mmCIF file of C-alpha atoms and ligand atoms in Angstrom:
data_model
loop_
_atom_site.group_PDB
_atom_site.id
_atom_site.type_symbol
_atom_site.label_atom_id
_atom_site.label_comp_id
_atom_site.label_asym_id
_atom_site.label_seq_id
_atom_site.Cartn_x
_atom_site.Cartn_y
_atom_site.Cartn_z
ATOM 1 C CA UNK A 1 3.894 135.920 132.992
ATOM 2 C CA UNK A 2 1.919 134.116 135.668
ATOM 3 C CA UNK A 3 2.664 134.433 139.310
ATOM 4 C CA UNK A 4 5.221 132.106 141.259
ATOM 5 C CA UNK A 5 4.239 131.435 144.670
ATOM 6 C CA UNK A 6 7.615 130.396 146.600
ATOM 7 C CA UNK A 7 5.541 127.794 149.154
ATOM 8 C CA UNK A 8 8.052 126.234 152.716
ATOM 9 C CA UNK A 9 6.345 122.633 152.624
ATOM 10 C CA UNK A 10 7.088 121.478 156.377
ATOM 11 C CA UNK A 11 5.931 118.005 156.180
ATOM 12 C CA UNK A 12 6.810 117.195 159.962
ATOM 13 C CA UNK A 13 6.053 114.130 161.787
ATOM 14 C CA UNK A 14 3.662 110.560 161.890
ATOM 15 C CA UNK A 15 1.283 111.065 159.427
ATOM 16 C CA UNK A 16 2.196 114.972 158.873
ATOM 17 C CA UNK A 17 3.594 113.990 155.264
ATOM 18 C CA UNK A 18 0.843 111.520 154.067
ATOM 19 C CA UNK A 19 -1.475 114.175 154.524
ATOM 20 C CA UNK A 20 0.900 117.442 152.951
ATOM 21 C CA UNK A 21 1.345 115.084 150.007
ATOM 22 C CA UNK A 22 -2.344 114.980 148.860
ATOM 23 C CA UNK A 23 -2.708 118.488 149.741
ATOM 24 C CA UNK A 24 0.640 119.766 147.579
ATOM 25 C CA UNK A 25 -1.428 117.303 144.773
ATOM 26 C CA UNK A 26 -4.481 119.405 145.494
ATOM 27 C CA UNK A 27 -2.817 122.747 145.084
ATOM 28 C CA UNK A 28 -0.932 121.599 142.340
ATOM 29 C CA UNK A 29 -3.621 120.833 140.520
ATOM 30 C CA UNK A 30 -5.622 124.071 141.020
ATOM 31 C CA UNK A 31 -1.696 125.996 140.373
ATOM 32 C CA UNK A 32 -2.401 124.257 136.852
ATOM 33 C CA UNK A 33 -5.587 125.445 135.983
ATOM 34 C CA UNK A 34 -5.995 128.675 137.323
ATOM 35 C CA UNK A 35 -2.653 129.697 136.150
ATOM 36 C CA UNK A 36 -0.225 130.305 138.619
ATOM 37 C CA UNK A 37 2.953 128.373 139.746
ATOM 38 C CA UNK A 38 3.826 126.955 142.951
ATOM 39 C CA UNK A 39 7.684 126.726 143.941
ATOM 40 C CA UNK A 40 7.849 124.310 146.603
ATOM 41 C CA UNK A 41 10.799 123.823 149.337
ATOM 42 C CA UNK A 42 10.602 120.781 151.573
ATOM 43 C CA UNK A 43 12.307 120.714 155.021
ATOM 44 C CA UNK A 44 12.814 117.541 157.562
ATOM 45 C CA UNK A 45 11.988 119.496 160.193
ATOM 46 C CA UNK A 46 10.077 117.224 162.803
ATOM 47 C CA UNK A 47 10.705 114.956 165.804
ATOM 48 C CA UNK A 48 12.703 112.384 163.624
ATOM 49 C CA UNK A 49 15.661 114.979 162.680
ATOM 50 C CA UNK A 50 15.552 116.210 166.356
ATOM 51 C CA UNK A 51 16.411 112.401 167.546
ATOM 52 C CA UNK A 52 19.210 112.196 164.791
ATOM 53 C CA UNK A 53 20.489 115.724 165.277
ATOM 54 C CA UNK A 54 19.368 116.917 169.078
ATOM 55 C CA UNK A 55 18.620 120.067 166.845
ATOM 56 C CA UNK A 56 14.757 121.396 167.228
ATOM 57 C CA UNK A 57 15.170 124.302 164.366
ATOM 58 C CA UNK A 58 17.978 124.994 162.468
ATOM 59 C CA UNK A 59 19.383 128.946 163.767
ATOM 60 C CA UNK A 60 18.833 130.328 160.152
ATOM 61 C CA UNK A 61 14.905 128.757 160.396
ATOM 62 C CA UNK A 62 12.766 131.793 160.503
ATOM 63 C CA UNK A 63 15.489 133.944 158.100
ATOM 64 C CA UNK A 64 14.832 130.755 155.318
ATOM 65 C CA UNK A 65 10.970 130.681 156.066
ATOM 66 C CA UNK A 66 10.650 134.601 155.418
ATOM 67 C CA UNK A 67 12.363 133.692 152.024
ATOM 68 C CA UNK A 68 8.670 132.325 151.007
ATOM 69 C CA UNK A 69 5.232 133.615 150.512
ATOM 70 C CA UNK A 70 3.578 131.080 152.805
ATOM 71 C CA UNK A 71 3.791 128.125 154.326
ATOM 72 C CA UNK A 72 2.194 124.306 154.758
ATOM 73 C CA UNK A 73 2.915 122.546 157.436
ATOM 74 C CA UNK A 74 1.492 119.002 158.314
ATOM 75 C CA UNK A 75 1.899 117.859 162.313
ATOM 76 C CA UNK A 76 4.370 118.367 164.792
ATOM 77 C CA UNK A 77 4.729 115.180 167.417
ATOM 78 C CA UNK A 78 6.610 112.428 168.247
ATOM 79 C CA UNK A 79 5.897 109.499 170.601
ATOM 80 C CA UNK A 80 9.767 109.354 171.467
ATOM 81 C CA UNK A 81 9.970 113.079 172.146
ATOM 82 C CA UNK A 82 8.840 114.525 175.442
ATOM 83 C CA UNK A 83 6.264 116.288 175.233
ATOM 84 C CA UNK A 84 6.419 119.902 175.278
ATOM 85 C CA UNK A 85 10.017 119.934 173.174
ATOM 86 C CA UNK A 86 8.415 120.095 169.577
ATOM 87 C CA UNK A 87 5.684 122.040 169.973
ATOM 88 C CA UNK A 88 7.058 124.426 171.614
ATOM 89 C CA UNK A 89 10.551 124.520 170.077
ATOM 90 C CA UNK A 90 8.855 124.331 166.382
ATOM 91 C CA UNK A 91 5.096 125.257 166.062
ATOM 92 C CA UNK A 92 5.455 127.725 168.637
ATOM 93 C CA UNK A 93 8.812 129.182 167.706
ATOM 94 C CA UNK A 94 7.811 129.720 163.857
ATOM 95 C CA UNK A 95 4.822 131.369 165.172
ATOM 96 C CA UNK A 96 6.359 133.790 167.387
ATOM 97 C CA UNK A 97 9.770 134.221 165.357
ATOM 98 C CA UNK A 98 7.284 134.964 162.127
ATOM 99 C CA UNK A 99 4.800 137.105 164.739
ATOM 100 C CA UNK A 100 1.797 135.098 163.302
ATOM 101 C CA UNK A 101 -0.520 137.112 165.323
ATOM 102 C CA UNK A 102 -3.920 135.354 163.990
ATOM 103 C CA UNK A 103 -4.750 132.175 164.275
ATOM 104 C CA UNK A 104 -7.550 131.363 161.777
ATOM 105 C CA UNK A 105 -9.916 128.406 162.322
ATOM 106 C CA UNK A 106 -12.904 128.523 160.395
ATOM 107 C CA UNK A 107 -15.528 125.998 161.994
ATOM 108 C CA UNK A 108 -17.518 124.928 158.707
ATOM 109 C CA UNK A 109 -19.946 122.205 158.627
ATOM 110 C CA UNK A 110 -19.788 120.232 154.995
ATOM 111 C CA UNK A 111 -23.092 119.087 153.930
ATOM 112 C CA UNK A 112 -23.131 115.314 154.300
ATOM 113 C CA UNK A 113 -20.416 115.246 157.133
ATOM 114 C CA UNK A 114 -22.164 114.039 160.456
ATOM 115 C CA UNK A 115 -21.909 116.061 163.309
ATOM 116 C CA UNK A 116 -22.439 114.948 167.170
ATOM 117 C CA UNK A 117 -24.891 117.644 167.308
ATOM 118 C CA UNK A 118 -28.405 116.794 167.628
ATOM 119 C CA UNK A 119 -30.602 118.826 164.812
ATOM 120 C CA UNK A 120 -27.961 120.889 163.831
ATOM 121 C CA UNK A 121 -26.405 121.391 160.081
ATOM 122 C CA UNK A 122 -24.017 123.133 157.748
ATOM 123 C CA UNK A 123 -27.061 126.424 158.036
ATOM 124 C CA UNK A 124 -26.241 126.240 161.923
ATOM 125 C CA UNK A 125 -22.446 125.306 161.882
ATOM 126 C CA UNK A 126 -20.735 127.932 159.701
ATOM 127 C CA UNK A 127 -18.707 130.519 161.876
ATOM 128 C CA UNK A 128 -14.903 131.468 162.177
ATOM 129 C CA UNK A 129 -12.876 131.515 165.568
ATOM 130 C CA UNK A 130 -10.127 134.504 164.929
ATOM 131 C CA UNK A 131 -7.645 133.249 167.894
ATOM 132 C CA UNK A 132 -4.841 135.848 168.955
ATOM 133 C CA UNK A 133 -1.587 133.827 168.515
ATOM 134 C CA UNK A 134 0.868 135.716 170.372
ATOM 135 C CA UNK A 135 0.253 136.238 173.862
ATOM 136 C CA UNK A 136 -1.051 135.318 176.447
ATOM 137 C CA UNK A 137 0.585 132.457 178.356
ATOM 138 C CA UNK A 138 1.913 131.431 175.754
ATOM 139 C CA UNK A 139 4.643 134.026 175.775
ATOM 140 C CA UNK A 140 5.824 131.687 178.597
ATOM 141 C CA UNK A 141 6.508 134.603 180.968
ATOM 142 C CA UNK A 142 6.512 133.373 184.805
ATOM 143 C CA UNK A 143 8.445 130.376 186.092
ATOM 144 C CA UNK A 144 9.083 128.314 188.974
ATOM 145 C CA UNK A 145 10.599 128.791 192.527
ATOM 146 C CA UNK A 146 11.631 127.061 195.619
ATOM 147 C CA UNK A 147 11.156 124.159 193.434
ATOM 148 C CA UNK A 148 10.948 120.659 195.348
ATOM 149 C CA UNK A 149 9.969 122.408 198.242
ATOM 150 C CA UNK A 150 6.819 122.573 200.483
ATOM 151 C CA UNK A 151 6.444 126.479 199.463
ATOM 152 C CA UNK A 152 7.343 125.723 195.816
ATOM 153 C CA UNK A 153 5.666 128.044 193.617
ATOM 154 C CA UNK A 154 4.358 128.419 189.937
ATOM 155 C CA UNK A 155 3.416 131.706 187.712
ATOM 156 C CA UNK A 156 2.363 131.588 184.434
ATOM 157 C CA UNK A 157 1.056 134.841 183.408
ATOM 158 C CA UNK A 158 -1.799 135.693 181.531
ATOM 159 C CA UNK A 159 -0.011 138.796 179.842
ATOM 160 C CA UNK A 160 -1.315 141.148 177.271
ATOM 161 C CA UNK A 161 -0.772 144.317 175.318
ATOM 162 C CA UNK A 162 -2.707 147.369 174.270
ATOM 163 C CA UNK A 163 -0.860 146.439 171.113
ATOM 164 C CA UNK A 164 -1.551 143.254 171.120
ATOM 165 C CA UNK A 165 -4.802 143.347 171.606
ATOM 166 C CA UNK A 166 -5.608 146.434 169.105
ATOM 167 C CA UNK A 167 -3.570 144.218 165.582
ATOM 168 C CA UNK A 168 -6.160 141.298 166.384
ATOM 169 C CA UNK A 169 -9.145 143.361 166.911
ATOM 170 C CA UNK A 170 -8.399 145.447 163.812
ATOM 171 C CA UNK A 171 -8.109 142.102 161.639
ATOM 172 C CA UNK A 172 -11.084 140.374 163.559
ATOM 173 C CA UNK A 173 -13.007 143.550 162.907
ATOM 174 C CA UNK A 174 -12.077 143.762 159.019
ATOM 175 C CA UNK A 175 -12.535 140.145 158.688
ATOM 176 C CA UNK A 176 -16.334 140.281 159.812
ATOM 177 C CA UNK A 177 -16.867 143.037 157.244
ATOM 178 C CA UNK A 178 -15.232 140.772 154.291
ATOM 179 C CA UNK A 179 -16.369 137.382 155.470
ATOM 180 C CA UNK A 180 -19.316 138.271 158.207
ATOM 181 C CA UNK A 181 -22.496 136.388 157.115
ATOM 182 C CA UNK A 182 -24.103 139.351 156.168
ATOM 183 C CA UNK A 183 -21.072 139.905 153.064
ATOM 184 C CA UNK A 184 -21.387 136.291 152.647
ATOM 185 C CA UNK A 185 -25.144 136.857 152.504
ATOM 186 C CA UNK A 186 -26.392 134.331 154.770
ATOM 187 C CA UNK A 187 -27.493 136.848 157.549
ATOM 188 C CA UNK A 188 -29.127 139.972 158.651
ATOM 189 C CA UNK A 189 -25.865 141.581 160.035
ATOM 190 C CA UNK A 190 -22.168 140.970 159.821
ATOM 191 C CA UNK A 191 -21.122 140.563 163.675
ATOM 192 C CA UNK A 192 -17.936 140.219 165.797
ATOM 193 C CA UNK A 193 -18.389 138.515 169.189
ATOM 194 C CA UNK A 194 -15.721 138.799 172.207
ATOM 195 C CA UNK A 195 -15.454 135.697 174.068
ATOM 196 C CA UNK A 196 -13.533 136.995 177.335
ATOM 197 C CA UNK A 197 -13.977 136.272 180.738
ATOM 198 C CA UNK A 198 -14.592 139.969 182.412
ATOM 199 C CA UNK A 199 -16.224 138.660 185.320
ATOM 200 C CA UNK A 200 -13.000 137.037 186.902
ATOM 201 C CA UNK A 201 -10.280 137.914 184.759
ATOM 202 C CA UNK A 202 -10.882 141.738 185.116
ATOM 203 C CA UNK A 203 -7.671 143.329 184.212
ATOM 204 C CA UNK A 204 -6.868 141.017 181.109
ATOM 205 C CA UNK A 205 -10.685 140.751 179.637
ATOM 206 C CA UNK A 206 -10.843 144.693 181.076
ATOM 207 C CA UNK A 207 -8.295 145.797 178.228
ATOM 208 C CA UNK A 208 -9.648 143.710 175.628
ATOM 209 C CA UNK A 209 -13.586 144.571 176.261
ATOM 210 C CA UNK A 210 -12.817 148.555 176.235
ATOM 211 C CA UNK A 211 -10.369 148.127 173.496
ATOM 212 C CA UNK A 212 -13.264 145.866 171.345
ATOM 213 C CA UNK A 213 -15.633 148.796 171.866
ATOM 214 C CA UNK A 214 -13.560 151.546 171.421
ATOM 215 C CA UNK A 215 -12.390 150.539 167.795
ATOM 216 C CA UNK A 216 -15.670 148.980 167.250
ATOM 217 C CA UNK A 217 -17.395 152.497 167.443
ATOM 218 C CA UNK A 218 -14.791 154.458 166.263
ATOM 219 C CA UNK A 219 -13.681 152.559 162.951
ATOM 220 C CA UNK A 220 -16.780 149.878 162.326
ATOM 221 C CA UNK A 221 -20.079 151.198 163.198
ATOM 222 C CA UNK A 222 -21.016 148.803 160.255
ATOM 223 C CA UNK A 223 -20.174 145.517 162.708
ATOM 224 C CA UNK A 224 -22.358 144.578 165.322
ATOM 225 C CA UNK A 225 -21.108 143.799 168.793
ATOM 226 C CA UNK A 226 -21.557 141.152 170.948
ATOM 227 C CA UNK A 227 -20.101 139.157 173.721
ATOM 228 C CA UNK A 228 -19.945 136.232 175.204
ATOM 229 C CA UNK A 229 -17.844 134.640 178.441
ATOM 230 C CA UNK A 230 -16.011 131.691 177.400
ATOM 231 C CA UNK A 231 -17.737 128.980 179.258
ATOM 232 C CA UNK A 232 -20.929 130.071 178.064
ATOM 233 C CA UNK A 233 -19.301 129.783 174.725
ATOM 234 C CA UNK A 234 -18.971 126.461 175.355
ATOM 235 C CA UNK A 235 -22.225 125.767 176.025
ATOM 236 C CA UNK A 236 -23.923 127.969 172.769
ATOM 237 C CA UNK A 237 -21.321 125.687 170.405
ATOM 238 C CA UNK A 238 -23.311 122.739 171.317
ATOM 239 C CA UNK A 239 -26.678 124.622 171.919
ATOM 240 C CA UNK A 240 -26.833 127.213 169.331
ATOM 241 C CA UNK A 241 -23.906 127.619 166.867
ATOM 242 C CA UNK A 242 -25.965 129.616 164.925
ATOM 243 C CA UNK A 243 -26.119 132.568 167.094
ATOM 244 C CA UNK A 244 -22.010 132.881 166.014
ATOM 245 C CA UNK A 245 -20.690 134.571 162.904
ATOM 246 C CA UNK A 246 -17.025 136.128 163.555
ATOM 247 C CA UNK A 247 -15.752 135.152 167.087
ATOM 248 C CA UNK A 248 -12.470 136.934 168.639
ATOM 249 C CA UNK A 249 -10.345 136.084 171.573
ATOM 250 C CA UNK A 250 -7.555 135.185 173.218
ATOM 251 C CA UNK A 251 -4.959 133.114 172.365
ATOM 252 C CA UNK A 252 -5.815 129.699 175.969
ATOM 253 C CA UNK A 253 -9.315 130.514 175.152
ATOM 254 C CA UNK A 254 -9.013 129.994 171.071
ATOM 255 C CA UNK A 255 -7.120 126.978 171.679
ATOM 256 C CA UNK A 256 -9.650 125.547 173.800
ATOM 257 C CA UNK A 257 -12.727 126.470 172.219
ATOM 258 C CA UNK A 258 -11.494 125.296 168.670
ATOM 259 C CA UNK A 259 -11.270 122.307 169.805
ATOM 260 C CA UNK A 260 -14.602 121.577 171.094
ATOM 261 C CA UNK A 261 -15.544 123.549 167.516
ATOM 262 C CA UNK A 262 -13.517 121.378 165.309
ATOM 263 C CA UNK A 263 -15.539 118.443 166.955
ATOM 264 C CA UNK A 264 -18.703 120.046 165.896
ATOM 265 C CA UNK A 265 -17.806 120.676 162.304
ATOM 266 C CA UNK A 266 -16.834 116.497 161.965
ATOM 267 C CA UNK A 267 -13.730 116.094 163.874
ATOM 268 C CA UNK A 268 -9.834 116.767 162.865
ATOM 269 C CA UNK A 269 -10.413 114.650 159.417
ATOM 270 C CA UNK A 270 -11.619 118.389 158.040
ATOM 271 C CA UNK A 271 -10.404 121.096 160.610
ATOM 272 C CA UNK A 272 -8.524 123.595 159.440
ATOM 273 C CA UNK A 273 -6.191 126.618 160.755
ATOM 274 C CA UNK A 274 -3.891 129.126 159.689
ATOM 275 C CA UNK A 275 -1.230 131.055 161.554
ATOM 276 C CA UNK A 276 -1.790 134.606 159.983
ATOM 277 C CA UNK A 277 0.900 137.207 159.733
ATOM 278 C CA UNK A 278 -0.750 139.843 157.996
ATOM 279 C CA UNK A 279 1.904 141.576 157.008
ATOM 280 C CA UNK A 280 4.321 138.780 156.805
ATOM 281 C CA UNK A 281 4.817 134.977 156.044
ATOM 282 C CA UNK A 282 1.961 132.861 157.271
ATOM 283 C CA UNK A 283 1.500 128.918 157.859
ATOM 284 C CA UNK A 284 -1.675 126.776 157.495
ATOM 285 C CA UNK A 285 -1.885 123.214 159.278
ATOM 286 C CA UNK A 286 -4.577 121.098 159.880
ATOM 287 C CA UNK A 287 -5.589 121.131 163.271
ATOM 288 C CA UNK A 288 -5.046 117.062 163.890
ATOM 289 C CA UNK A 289 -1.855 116.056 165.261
ATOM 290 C CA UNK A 290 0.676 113.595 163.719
ATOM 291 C CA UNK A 291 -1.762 110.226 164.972
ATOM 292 C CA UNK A 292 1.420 108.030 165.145
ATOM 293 C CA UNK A 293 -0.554 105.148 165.647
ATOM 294 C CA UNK A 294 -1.692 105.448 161.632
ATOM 295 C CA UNK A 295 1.632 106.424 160.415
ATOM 296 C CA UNK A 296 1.975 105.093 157.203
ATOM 297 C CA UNK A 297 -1.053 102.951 156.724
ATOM 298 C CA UNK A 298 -2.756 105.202 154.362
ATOM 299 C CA UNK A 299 -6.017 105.523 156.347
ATOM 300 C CA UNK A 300 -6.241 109.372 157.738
ATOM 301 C CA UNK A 301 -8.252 111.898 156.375
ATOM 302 C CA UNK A 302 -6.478 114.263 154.373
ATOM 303 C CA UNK A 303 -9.229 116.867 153.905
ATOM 304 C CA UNK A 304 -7.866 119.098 156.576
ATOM 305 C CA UNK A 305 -4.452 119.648 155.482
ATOM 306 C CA UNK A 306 -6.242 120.006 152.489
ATOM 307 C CA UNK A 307 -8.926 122.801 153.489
ATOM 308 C CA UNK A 308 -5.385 124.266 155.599
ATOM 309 C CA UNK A 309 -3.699 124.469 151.908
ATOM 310 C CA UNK A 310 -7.209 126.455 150.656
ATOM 311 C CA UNK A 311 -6.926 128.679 153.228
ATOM 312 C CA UNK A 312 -3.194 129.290 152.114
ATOM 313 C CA UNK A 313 -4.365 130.086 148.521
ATOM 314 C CA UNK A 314 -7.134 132.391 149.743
ATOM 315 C CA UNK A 315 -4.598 134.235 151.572
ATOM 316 C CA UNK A 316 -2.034 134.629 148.803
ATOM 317 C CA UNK A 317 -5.258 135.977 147.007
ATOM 318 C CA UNK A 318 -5.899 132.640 144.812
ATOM 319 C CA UNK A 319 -9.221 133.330 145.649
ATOM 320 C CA UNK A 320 -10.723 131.255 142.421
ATOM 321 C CA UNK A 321 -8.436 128.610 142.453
ATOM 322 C CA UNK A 322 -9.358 128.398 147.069
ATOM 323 C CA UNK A 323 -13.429 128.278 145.693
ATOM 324 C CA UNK A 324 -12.833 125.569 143.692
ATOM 325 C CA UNK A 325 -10.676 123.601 145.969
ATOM 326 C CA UNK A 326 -13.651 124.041 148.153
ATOM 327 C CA UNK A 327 -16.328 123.195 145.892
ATOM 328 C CA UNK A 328 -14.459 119.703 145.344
ATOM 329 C CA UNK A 329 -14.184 119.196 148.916
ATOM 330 C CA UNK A 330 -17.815 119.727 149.651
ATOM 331 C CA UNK A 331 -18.385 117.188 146.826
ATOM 332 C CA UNK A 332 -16.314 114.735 148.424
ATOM 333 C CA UNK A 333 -17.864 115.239 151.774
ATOM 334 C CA UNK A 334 -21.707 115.190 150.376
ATOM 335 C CA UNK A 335 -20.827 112.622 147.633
ATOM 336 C CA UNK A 336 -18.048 110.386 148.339
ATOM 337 C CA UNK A 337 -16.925 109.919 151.707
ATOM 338 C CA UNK A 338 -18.595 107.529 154.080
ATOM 339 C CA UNK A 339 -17.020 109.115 157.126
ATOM 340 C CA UNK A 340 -14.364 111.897 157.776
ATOM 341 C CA UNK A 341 -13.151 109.427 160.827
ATOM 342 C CA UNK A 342 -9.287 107.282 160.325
ATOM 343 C CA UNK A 343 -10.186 104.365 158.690
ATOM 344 C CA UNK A 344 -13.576 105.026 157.710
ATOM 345 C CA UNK A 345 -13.454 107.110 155.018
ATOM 346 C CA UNK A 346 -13.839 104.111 152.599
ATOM 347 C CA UNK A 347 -11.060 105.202 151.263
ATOM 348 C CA UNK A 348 -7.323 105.347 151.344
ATOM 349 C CA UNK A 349 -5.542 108.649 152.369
ATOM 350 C CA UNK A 350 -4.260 108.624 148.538
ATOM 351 C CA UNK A 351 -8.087 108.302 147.021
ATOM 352 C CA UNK A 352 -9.409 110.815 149.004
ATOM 353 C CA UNK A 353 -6.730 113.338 147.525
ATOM 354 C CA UNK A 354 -7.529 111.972 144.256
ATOM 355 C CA UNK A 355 -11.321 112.101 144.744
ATOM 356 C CA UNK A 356 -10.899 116.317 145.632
ATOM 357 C CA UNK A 357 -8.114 116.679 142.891
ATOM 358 C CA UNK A 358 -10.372 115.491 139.995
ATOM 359 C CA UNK A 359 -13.145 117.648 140.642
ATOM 360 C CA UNK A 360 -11.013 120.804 140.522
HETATM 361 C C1 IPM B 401 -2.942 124.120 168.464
HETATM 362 C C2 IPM B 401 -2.132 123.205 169.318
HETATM 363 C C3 IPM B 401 -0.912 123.961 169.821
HETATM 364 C C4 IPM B 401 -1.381 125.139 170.635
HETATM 365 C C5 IPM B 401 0.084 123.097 170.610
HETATM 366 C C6 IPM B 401 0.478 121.843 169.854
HETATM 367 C C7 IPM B 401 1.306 123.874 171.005
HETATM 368 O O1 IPM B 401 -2.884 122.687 170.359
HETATM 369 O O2 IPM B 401 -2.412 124.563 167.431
HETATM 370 O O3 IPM B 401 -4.089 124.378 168.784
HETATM 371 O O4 IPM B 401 -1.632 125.002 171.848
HETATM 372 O O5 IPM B 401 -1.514 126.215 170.067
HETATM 373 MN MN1 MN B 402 -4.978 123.263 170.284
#
């Protein structure tokens, strides 16, 4: 009997579903010939069933999405929605109501994708940014008061837990020993970084640096420890990626740093993430957003939501079936592909999910 994979497909806004469609094709494909089965469920969710409905999620959203083994989900984002009401009422809310703790973003550099970075290549540019993806201030604790008023004040806290903190170290920490360059062997050691901020944020970056050593020493004398403060960070991405293997931190910090990252890897045509519940139901997206201005015209790269559907594989432990998807995409990027940017691919959204699909 081969396995069935029951797969939420969350297709979401602008050009959210041009992209899920070539990666479903993708994983489809690789379903066929590595012998497993893919059940797939569609839902509208998005910014055009909010305008219809004035509904964000349906109440029974996160019961139906832990009915599945995973999820794929394109881009939330909708030029006639306010800002704020999507993300936070869908990609946020399915994170938090699935306690997708992790937020994987593997910063990869495809041989034959440019990159803005001067000298560098896919030897330099090949580390992963482990994000935590549930606290922080995001949890949205904090608020506003004497609002409209001279003395009107705003509090968003930066708010962690021992707890917290110790889940995403644990996987960060067991993630450098499977994946750390030295397993991979392309390095000398297989290291986890903290990127904090302990010189300013000393209470925060406090708890996170003692609880980074403490299970560090205790449970993985085998990973090497570094760390680095976020600006500097910054600064190394662009200087010196190649100093990085496994990075950790938390969840404003990962958000800003992947983006700079995703730049240096070729841009949102191939950056990929997934929101990891180890224990539970997780979702991949590419990193892009929905690009309303190309809606429908067939010109956006699909390669992320298609490295995003890999990464689902590899986590459902389709490990063959992920290699392969990602052999064909470094083909495409080294062979076929002018350019990962909208528009300059030369070609169509539908080609490019052809070009990966045939090579599988
Ligand atoms: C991301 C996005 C989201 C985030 C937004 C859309 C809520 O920027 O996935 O990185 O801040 O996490
Ligand atoms: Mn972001």
């Amino acid at each position: 009997m081969s396995k069935t994979y029951k797969i939420a497909v969350l297709p979401g806004d602008g050009t959210g579903p041009e992209v899920t469609r070539e990666a479903v094709k993708v994983i489809q494909v690789a379903a066929k010939k590595f012998g497993f089965t893919l059940q797939l469920n569609e839902y509208d969710w998005g910014g055009d069933r909010y305008l219809k409905t004035g509904e964000v999620l349906p109440a029974n959203a996160a019961v139906e999405m832990k009915q599945h083994d995973a999820i794929l989900l394109g881009a939330i984002g909708h030029p006639e929605v306010k800002p704020g009401i999507l993300e936070k009422g869908i990609l946020l809310a399915l994170r938090f109501a699935l306690d997708q703790y992790i937020n994987l973003r593997p910063v990869r550099l495809y041989e034959g994708v440019e990159t803005p970075i001067k000298d560098k290549g896919p030897k330099q540019i090949d580390y992963v940014v482990i994000r935590e993806n549930s606290g922080d201030v995001y949890t949205g604790t904090g608020g506003i008061m004497m609002k409209d008023t001279p003395h009107e004040v705003a509090v968003q806290n930066m708010l962690y837990t021992r707890a917290q903190v110790d889940r995403c170290l644990r996987y960060a920490f067991e993630y450098a020993r499977k994946y750390g360059k030295k397993a991979r062997g392309v390095g000398p050691d297989n290291t986890l970084a903290l990127v904090g901020k302990t010189n300013v944020l000393t209470y925060v970056f406090d708890l996170w640096e003692r609880a980074f050593h403490e299970m560090g020493a205790k449970e993985f004398p085998d990973i090497k420890r570094d760390y680095y403060h976020v600006d500097a960070t910054c600064m190394w991405m662009v200087k010196s990626p190649e100093w990085f293997d496994v990075l950790v931190t938390a969840n404003l910090f990962g958000d800003i740093i992947t983006d700079l990252a995703a730049i240096t890897q070729g841009g949102l045509g191939i950056a990929a993430g997934g929101n990891i519940n180890p224990h539970g139901v997780s979702m991949f997206e590419p990193m892009g957003g929905s690009a309303p201005k190309y809606t429908g015209k067939g010109v956006i790269n699909p390669l992320a939501a298609i490295c995003s559907a890999m990464m689902m594989l590899e986590t459902l432990g389709e490990q063959t079936a992920a290699n392969a998807i990602n052999k064909a995409v470094a083909d495409v990027c080294k062979n076929k592909v002018q350019s990962l940017a909208a528009g300059k691919m030369g070609y169509n959204t539908q080609q490019v999910g052809d070009l990966v699909a045939e090579r599988i």
